[in-house]
GROMACS .gro file of C-alpha atoms in nm:
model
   99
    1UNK     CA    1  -0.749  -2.129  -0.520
    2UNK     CA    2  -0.631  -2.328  -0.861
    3UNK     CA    3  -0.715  -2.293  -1.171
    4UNK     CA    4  -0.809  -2.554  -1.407
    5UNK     CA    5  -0.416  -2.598  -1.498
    6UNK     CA    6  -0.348  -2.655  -1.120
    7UNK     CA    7  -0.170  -2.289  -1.148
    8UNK     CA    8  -0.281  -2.076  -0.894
    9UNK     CA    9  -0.568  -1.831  -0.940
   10UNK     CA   10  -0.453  -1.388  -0.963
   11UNK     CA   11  -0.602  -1.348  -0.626
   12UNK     CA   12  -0.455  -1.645  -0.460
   13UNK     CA   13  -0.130  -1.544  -0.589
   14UNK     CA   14  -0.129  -1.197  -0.490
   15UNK     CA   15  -0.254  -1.272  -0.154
   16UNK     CA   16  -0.015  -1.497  -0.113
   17UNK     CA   17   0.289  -1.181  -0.263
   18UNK     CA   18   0.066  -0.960  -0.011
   19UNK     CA   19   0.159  -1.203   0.327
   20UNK     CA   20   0.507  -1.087   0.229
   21UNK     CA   21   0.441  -0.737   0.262
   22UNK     CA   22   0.301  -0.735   0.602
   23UNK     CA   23   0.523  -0.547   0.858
   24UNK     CA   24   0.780  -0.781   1.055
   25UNK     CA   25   0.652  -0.780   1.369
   26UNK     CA   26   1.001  -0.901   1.575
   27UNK     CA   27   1.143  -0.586   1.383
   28UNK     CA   28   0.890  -0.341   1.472
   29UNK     CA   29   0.877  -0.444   1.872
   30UNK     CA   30   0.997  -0.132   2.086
   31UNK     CA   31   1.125   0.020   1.782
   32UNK     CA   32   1.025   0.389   1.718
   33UNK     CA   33   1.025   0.528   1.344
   34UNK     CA   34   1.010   0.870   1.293
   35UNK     CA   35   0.823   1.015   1.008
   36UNK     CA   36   1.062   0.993   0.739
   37UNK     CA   37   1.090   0.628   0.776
   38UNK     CA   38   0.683   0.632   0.795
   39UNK     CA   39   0.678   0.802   0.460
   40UNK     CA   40   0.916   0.569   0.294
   41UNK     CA   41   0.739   0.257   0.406
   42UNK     CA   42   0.436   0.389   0.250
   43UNK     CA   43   0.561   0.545  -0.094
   44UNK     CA   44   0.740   0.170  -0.113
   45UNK     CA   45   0.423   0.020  -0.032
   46UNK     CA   46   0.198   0.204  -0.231
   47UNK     CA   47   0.469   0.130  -0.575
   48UNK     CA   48   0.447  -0.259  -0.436
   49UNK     CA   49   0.043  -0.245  -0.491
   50UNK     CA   50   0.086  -0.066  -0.808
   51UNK     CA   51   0.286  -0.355  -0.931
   52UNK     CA   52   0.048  -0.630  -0.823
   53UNK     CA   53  -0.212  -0.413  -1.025
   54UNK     CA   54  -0.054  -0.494  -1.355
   55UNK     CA   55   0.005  -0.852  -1.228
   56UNK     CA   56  -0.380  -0.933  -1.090
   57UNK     CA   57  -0.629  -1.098  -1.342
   58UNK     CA   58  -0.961  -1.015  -1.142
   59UNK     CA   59  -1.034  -0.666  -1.170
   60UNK     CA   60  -1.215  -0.683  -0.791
   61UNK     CA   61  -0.826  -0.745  -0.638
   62UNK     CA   62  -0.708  -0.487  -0.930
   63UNK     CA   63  -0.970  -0.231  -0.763
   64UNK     CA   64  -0.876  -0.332  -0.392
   65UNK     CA   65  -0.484  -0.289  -0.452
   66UNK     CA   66  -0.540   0.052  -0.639
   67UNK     CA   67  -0.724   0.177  -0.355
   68UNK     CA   68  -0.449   0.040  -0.077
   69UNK     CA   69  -0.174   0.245  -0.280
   70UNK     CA   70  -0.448   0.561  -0.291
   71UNK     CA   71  -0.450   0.558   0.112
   72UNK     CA   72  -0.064   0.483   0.102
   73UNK     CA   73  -0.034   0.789  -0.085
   74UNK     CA   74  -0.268   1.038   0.075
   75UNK     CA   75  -0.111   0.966   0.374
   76UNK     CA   76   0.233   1.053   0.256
   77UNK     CA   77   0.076   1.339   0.105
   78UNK     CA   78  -0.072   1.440   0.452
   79UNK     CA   79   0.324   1.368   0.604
   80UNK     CA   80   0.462   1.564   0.352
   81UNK     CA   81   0.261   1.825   0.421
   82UNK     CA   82   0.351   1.862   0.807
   83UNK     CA   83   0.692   1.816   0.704
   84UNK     CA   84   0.738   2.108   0.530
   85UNK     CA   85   0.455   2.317   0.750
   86UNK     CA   86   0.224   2.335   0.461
   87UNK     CA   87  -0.118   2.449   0.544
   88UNK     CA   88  -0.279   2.331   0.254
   89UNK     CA   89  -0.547   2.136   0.405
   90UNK     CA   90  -0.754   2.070   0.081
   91UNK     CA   91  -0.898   1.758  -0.020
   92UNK     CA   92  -0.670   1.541  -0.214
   93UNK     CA   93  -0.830   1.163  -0.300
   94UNK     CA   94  -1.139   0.943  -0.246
   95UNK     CA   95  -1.074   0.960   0.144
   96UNK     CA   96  -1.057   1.288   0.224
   97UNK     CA   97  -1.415   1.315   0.264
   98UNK     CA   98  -1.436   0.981   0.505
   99UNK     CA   99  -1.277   1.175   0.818
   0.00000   0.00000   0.00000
């Protein structure tokens, strides 16, 4: 999608920054991560969708991106929590009443 200038659109863009966030594939084949490179990935991720949030125009794709880092960050939440053999098991975000 273009705009009127022939620039393109916030949501064009950032899908198009997003395609370079998915996971490289050749990289991940037969590899095995544990969980502290699981809970890097995300806390990178989730900074990485906080940054297109200042950068996005349309506040749909600004609500969207907030709520990828969210997950990204309840789930490191949840990792850092069997890490250290919490049992605090309370609800922390918008999710924690889908499971």
């Amino acid at each position: 999608m273009f705009g009127e200038d022939g620039e393109p659109t916030s949501a064009s863009r950032i899908r198009r920054e997003s395609s370079t966030m998915d996971c490289d594939h050749s990289k991940l084949n037969g590899t095995m991560f544990d969980i502290h490179d699981l809970h890097n990935y995300l806390r990178d991720q989730s900074a990485i969708y906080r940054k297109l949030v200042e950068q996005a125009d349309d506040p749909l794709v600004k609500t969207e991106l907030r709520a990828l880092a969210s997950v990204c960050d309840e789930i490191v939440d949840n990792i850092e929590d069997h890490l250290t053999g919490g049992e605090d098991h309370a609800p922390r975000g918008p999710l924690s009443g889908l499971s």
